[in-house]
Coordinates of C-alpha atoms and ligand atoms in Angstrom, one line a residue:
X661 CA -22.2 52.6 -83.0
X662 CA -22.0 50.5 -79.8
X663 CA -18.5 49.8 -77.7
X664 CA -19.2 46.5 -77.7
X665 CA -16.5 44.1 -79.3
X666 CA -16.7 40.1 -80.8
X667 CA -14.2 38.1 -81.9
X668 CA -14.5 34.8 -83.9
X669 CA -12.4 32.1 -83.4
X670 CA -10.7 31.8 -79.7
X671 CA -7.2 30.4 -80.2
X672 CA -4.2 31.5 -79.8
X673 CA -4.7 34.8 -81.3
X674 CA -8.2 35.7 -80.0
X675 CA -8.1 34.5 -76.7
X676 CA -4.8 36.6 -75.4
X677 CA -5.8 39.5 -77.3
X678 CA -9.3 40.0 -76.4
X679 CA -9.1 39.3 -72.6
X680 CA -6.2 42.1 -72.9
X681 CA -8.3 44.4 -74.7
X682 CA -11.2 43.9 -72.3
X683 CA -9.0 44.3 -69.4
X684 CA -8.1 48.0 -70.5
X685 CA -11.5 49.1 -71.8
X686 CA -13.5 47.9 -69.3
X687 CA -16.5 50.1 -70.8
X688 CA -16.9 47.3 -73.4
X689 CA -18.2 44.3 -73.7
X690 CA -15.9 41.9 -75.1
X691 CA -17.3 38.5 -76.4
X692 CA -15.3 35.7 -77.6
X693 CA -16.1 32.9 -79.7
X694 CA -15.8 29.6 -81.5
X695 CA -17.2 26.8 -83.6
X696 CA -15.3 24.3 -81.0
X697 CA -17.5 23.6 -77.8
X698 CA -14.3 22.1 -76.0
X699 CA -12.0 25.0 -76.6
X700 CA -14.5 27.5 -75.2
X701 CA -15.3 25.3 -72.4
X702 CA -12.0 25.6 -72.1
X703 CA -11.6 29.2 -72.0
X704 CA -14.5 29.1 -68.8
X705 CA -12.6 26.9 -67.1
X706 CA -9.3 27.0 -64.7
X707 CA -7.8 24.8 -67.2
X708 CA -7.1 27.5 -70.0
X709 CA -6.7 25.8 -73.7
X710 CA -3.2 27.3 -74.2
X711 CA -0.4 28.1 -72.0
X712 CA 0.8 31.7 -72.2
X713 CA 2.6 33.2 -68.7
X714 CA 0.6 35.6 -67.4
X715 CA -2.6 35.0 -69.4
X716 CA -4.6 32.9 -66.4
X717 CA -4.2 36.1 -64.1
X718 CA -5.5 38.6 -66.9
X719 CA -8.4 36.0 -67.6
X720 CA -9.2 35.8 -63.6
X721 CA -9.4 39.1 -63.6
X722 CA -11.8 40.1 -66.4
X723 CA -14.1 36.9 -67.4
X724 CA -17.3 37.1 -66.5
X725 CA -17.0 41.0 -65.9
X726 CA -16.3 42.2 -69.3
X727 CA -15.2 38.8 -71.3
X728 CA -16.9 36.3 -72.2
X729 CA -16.6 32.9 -74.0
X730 CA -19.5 31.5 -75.9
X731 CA -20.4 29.2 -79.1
X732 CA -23.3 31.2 -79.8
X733 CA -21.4 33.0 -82.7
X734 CA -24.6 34.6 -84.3
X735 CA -25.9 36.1 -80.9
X736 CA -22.4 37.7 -80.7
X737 CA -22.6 38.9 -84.2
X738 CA -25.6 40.9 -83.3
X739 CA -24.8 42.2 -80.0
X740 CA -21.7 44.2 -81.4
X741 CA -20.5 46.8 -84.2
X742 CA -17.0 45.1 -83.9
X743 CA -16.2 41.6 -85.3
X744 CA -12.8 40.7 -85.1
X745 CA -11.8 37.6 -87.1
X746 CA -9.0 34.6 -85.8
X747 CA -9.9 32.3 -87.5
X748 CA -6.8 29.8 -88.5
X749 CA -5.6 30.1 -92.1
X750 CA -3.8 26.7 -92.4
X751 CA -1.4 25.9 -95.6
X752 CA -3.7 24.9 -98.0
X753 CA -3.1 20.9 -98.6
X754 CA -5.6 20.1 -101.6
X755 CA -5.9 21.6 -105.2
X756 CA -4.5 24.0 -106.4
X757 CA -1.7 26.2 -104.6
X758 CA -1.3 22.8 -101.8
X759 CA 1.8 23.1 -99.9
X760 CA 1.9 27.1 -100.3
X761 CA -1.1 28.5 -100.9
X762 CA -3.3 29.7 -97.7
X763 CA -6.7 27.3 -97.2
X764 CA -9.1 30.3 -97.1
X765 CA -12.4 27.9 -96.3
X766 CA -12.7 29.3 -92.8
X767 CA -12.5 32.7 -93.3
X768 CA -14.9 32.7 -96.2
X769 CA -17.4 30.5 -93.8
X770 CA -16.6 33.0 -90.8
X771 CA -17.4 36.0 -93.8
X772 CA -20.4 34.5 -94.8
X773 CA -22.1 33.4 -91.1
X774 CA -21.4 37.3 -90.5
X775 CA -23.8 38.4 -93.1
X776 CA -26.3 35.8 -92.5
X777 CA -26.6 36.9 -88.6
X778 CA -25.9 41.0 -89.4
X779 CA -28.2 43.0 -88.0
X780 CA -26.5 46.7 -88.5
X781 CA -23.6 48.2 -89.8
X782 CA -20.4 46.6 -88.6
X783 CA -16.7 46.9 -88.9
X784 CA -15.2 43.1 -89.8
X785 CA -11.2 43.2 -88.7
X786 CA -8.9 40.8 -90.1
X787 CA -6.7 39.7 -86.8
X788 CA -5.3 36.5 -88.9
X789 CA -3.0 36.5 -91.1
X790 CA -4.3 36.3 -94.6
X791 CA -2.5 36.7 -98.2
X792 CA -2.4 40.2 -99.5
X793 CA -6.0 41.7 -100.7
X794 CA -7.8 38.9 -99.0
X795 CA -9.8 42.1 -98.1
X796 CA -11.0 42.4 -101.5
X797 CA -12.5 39.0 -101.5
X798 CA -14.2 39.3 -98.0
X799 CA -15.4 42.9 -99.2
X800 CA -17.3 41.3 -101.8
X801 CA -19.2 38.1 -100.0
X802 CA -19.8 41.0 -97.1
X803 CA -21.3 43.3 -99.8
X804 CA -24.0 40.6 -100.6
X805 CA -25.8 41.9 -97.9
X806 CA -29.2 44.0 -99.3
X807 CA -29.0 46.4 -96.0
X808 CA -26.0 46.8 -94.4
X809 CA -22.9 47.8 -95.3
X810 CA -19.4 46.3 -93.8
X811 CA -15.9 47.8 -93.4
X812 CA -13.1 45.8 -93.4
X813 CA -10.0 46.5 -91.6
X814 CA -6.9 43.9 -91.9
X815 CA -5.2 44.3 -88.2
X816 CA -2.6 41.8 -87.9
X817 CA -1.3 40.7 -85.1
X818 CA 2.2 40.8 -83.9
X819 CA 1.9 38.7 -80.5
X820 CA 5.1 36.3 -79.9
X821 CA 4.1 33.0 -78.2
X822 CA 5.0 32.5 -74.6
X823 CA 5.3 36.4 -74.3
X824 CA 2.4 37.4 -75.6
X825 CA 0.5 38.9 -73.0
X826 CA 3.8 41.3 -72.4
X827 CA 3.3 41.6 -76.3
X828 CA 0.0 42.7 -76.1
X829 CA 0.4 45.3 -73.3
X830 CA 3.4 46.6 -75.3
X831 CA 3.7 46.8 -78.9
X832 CA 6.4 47.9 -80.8
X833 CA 3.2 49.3 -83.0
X834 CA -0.3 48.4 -83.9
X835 CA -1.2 48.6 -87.4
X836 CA -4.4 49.4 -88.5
X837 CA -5.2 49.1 -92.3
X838 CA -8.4 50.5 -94.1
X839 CA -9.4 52.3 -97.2
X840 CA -8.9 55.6 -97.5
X841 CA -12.3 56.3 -97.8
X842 CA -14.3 58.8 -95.5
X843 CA -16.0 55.7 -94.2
X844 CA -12.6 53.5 -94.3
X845 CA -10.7 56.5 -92.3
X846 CA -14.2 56.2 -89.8
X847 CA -14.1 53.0 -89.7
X848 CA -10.2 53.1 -88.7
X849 CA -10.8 55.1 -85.8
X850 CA -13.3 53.0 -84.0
X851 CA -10.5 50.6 -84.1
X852 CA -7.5 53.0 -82.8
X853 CA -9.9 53.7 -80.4
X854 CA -9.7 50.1 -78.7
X855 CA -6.3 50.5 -78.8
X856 CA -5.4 53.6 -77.7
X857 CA -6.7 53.2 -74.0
X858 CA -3.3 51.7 -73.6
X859 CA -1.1 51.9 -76.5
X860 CA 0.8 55.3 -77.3
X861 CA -0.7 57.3 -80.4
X862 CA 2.4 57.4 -81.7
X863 CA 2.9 53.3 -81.8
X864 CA -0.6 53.4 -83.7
X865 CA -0.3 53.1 -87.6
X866 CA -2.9 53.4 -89.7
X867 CA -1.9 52.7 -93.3
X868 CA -3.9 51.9 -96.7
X869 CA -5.5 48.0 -96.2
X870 CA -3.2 45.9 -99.0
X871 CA 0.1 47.6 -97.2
X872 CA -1.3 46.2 -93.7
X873 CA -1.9 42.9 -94.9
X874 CA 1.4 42.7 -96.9
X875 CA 3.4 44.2 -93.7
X876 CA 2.3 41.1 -91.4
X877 CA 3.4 38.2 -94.3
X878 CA 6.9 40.6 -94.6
X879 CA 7.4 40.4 -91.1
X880 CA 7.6 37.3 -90.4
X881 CA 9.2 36.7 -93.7
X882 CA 12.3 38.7 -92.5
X883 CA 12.0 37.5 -88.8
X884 CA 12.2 34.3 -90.7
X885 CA 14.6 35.1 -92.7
X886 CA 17.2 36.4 -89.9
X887 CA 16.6 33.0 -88.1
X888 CA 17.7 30.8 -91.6
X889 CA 20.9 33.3 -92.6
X890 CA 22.3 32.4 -88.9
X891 CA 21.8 29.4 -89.0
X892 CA 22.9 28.3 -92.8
X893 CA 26.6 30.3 -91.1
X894 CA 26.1 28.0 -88.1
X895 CA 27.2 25.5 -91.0
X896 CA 30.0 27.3 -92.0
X897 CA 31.3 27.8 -88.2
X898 CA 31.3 23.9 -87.8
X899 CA 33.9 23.8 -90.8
X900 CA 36.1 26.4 -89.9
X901 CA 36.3 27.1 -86.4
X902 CA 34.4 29.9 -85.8
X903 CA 31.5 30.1 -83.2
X904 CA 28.5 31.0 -84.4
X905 CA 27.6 33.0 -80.7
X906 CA 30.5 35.2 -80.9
X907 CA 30.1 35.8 -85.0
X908 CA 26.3 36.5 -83.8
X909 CA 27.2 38.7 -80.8
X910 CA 29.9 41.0 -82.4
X911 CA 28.0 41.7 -85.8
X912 CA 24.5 41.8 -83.9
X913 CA 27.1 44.7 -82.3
X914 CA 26.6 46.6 -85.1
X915 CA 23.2 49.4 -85.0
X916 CA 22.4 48.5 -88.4
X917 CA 21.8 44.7 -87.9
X918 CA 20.8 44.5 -84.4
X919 CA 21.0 41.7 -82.1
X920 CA 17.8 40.3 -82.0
X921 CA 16.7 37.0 -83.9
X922 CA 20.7 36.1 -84.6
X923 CA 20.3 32.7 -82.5
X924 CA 21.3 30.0 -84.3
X925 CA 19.3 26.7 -83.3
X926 CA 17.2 23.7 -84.8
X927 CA 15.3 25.8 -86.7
X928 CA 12.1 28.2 -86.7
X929 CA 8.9 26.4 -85.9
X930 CA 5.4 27.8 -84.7
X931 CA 2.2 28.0 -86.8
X932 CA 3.3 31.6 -88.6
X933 CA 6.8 31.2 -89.9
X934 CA 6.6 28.6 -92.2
X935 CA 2.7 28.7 -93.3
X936 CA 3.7 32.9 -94.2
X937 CA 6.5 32.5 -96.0
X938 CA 4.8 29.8 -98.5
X939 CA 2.4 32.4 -99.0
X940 CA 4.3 34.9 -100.1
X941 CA 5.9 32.4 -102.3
X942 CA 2.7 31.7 -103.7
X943 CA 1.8 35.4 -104.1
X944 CA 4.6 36.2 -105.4
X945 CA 4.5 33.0 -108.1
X946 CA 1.0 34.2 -109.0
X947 CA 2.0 37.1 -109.8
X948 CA 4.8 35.7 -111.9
X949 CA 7.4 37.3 -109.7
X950 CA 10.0 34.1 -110.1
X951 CA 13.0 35.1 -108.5
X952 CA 11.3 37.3 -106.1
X953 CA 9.3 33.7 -105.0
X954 CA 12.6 31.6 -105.1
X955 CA 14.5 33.7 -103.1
X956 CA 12.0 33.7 -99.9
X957 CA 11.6 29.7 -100.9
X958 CA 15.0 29.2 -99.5
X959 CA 14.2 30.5 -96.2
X960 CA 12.2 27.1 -95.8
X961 CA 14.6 25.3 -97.3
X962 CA 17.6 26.0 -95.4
X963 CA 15.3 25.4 -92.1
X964 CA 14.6 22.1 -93.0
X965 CA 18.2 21.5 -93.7
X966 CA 19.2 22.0 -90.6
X967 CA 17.1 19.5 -88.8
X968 CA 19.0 17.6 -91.4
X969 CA 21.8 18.7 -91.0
X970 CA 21.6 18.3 -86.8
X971 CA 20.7 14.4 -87.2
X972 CA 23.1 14.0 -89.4
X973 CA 25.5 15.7 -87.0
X974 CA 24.6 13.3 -84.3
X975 CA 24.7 10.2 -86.4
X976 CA 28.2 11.3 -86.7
X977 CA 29.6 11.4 -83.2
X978 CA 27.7 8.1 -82.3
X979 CA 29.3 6.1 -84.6
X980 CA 27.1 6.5 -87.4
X981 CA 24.1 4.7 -86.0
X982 CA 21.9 5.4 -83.6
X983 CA 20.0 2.2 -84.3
X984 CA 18.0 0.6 -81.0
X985 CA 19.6 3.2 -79.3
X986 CA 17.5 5.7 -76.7
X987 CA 17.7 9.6 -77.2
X988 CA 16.3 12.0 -75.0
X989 CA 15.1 14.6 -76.6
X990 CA 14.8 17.5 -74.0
X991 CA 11.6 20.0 -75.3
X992 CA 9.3 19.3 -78.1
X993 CA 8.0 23.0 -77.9
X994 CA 8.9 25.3 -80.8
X995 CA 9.8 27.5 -78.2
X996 CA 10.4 27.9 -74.7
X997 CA 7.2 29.3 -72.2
X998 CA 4.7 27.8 -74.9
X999 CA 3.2 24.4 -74.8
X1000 CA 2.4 24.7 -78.4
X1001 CA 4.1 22.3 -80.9
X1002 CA 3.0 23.4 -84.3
X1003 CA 5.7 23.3 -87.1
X1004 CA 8.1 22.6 -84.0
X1005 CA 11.4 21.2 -85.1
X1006 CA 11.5 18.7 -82.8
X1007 CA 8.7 17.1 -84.8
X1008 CA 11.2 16.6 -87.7
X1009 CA 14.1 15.7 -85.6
X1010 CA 12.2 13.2 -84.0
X1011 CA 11.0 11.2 -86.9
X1012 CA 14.3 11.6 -88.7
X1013 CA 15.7 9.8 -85.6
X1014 CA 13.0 7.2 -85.6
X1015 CA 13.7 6.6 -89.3
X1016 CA 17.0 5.6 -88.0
X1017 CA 15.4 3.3 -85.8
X1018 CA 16.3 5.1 -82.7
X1019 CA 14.0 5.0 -79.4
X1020 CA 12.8 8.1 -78.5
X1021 CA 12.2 9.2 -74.9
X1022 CA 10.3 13.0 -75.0
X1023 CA 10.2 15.8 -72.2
X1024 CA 8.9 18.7 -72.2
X1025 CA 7.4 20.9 -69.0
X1026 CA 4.5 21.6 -71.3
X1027 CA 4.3 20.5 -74.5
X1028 CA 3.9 16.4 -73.9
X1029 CA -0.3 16.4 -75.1
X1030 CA 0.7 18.1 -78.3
X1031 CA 3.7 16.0 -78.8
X1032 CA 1.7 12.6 -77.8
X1033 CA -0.6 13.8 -80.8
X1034 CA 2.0 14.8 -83.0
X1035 CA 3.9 11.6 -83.2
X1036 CA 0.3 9.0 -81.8
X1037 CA 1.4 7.1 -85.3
X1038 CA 4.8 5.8 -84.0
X1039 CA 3.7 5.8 -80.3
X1040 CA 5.2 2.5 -80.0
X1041 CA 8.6 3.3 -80.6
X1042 CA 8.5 6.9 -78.1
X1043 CA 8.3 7.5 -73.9
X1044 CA 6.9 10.4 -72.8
X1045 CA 7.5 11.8 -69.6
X1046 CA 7.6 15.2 -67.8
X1047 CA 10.9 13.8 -65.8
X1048 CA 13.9 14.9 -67.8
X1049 CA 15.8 12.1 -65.7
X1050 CA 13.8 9.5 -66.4
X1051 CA 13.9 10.6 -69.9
X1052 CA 17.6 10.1 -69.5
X1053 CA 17.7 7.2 -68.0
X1054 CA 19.7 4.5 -70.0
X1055 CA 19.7 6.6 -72.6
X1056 CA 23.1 7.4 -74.9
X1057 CA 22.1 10.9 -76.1
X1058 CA 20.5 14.1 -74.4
X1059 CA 19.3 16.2 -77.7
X1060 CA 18.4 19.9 -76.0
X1061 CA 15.2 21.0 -78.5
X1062 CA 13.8 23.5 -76.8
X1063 CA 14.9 26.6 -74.9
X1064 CA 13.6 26.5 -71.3
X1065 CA 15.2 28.0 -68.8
X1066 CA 14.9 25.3 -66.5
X1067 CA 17.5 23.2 -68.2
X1068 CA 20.5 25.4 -67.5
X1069 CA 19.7 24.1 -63.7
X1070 CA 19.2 20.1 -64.4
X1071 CA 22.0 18.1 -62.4
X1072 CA 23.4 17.2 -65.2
X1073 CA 26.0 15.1 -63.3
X1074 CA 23.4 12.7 -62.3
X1075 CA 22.2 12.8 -65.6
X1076 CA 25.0 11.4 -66.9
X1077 CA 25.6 8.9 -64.5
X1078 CA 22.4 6.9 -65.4
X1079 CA 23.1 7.1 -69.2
X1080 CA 24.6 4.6 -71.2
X1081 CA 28.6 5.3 -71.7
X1082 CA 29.7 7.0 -73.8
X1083 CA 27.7 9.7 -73.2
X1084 CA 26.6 12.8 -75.7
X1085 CA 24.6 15.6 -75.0
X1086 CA 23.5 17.8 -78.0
X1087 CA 22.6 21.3 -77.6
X1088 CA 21.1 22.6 -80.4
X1089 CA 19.8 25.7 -78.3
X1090 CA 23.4 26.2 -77.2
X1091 CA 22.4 27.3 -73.6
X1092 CA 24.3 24.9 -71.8
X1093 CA 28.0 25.3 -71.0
X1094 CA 29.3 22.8 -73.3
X1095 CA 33.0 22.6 -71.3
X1096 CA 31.3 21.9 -68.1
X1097 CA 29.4 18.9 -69.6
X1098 CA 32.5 18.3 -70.7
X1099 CA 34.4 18.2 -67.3
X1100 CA 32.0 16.0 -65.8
X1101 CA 32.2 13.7 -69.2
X1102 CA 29.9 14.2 -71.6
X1103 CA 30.4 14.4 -75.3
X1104 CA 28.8 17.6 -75.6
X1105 CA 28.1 19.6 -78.8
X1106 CA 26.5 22.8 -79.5
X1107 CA 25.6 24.1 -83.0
X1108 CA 27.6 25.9 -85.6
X1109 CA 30.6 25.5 -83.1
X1110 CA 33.8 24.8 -84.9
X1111 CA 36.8 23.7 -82.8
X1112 CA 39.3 26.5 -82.9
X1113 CA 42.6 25.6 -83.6
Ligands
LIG2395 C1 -4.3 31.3 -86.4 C2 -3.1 31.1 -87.1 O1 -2.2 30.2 -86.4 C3 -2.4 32.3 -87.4 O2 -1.3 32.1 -88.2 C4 -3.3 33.2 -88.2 O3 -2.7 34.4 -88.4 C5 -4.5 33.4 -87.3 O4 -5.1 32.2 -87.1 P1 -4.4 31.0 -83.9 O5 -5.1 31.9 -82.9 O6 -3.0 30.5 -83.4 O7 -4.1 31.8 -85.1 O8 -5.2 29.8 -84.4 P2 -5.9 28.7 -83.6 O9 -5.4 28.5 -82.3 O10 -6.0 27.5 -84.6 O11 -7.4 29.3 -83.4 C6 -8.3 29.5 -84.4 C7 -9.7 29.2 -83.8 O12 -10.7 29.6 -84.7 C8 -10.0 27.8 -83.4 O13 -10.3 27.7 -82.0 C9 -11.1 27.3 -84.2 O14 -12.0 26.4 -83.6 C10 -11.8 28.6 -84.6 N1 -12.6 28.6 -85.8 C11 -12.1 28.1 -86.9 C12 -13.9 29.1 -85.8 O15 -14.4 29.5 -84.7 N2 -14.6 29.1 -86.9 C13 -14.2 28.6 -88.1 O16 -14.9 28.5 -89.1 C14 -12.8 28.0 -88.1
LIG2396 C1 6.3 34.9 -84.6 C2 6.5 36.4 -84.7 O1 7.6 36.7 -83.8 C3 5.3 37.2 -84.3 O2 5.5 38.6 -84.4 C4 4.1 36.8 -85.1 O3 2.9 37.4 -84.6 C5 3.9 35.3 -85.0 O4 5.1 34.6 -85.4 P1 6.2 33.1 -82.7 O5 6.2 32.1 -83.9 O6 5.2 32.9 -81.7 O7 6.0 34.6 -83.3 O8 7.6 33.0 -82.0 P2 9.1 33.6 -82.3 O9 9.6 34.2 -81.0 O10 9.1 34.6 -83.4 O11 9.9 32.4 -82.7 C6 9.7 31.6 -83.9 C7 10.7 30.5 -84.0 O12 12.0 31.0 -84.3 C8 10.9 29.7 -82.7 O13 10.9 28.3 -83.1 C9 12.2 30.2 -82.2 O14 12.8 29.2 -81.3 C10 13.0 30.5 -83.4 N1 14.0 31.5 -83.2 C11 13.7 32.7 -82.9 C12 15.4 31.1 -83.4 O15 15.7 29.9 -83.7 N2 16.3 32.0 -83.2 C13 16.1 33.3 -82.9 O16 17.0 34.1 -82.8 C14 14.7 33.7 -82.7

């Protein structure tokens, strides 16, 4: 078997984690690539496709030594014993399952151009997400093939965006599914292999393949999960006067629930949250596993009701109508350090303000591209700029979306004095200091903060 690695499809996913893997095994080859020309141009270029801190200097450093970015997907195919697949497994939106189910059309393409361009033996590693025993299905199309024979391995991937190369050079754990075959077990070793020239043995699972794929949809699911029960109590606090950051800090206090992923906001986005817990809906539906289905089905449904819910909040304190009125919304991210918008909330937000008929100014230190395409159908009625005071400018609300650092440090005093009086400011990040905004006149609210009496 040769060191040599592939991996199809360079996006999010592919792109961070190969030019990590070829940075620590430089004895390998690492090739990257993709059905879109632009992207991979892209990738070759100083202007990288995605935005990820830290990721140009790891690319500097290893492209054209030991990575490289191509569209020649067969060639790279051919030269390796490795394929790694990232391919995107979009919500299916046709036939059956739409709305839920995962659209499997590009993986089964990306299964099927493997064996048409096989020359040997290779190992095919799931790095997407894909529904539990996907495995079995790409097994079969792969064991078309009259010569060679293909192992699959489902390696999901664990990467946060806008810390993913910090993700990538220190897992919590790798997890590397595969029959428990002798040729499965063989076939997981060349794989803990890769990772092992930086990643602790002991952080390296290797498990049977249906509980690796299951893990990654149950991760997120709880990650998920932790971020909708915080914020269906952020509710709660508004009515009674608690705060949801203190409620958050003293039971995150406790060992057993941990502080992590206790921060209330708008709501999850990002492409894996939402698309993988409708998937396990769907698996578990299919599988006629009712309650089990309903009970993650909720975990969308309570996100969604907070965008809801934080319009409706707004609409509220400006006199029930924002109407003609300009809002700044500060970030269109679905997170801060990413310039990615997918599933972000402030996609919702915003047209749930423009069905109000409110004009929309949008900011974001990254993120503007996406969120010109995300909302090109009611251009008309949005400004975009990378200025957060010019977004601000005669406007009667500041809506805080996203959580970049940079704006604890706006002057918010000048803000407010070119905005139309009165003034509001909405955090729904709450990581501004609502009493100072306060103090210099602002009507300032955060979320799930009640007013203790
Ligand atoms: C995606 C999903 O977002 C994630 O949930 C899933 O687990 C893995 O796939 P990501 O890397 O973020 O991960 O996707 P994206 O940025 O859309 O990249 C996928 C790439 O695959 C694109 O560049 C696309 O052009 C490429 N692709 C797609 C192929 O090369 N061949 C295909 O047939 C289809
Ligand atoms: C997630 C998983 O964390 C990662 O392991 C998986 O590989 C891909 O999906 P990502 O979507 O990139 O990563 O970002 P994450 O940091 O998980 O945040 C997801 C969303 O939840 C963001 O919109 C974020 O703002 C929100 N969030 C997160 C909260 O609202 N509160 C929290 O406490 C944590």
């Amino acid at each position: 078997m040769n060191k040599n690695i592939c991996c199809i499809g360079a996006g999010y996913i592919g792109g961070p984690t190969m030019a990590v893997i070829a940075e620590h095994c430089p004895d390998r080859t690492v090739m990257v690539v993709d059905i879109n020309a632009e992207r991979i141009a892209a990738w070759n270029s100083d202007q990288l496709p995605i935005y990820e801190p830290g990721l140009d200097d790891v690319v500097r450093r290893v492209r054209n030594r030991n990575l490289f970015f191509s569209t020649d997907i067969e060639a790279a195919i051919q030269s390796c014993d490795i394929i790694f697949v990232g391919v995107n497994t979009p919500t299916k939106m046709f036939g059956r399952g739409a709305g839920c189910a995962s659209d499997l059309q590009y993986w089964e393409a990306t299964a099927r151009t493997i064996v048409k361009a096989a020359n040997s033996n290779k190992i095919v590693v799931e790095k997407c997400t894909l529904p539990v025993r996907t495995a079995a299905a790409m097994e079969q199309i792969l064991q078309e093939h009259p010569r060679y024979h293909f192992d699959v391995i489902s390696n999901p991937e664990f990467l946060a965006e806008g810390s993913a190369i910090a993700d990538l050079e220190h897992p919590d754990r790798v997890l590397i599914g595969g029959h428990q075959t002798p040729q499965g077990l063989a076939a997981i070793e060349a794989i803990v292999d890769i990772y092992a020239a930086w990643v602790p043995r002991e952080r390296i699972l290797a498990t049977n393949v249906w509980s690796s794929e299951l893990t990654k949809l149950v991760a997120n699911a709880m990650l998920a999960q932790r971020v909708s029960s915080i914020n269906s109590i952020s509710a709660l606090c508004e009515e009674t006067g608690a705060d949801i950051d203190e409620v958050a800090r003293a039971m995150g206090m406790d060992g057993r629930i941990g502080a992590k992923f206790l921060k209330a906001g708008p709501g999850f986005g990002g492409s894996c949250f939402r698309k993988d817990i409708l998937n396990l809906v769907y698996i578990c539906e299919s599988y006629g596993l009712k309650e089990v289905a309903e009970y993650w089905r909720q975990v969308v449904l309570i996100n969604d009701y907070q965008q809801e819910r934080l319009v409706g909040n707004m609409l509220l304190e400006m006199f029930n109508t924002v109407a003609n009125k300009r809002i700044a919304l500060f970030g269109f991210a679905f997170k801060a350090n990413t310039g990615d918008t997918r599933e972000s909330p402030a996609i919702r937000i915003a047209r749930l303000l423009l069905d109000e008929h409110a004009q929309l100014a949008i900011t974001d230190p990254k993120a503007l591209a996406h969120a010109q395409g995300d909302l090109s159908d009611v251009a008309d009625r949005v400004h975009f700029t990378t200025d957060p005071y010019e977004a601000a400018q005669g406007a009667d609300a500041i809506v805080v979306l996203t959580d970049w650092a940079e704006y604890r440090t706006l002057d918010f005093a000048r803000l407010y004095a070119g905005m139309r009086k009165p003034a509001f400011l909405f955090d729904a990040r709450n990581m501004l200091d609502l009493a100072g905004l306060r103090a210099i006149g602002f009507h300032a609210r955060g979320v799930g903060k009640g007013v203790a009496e």
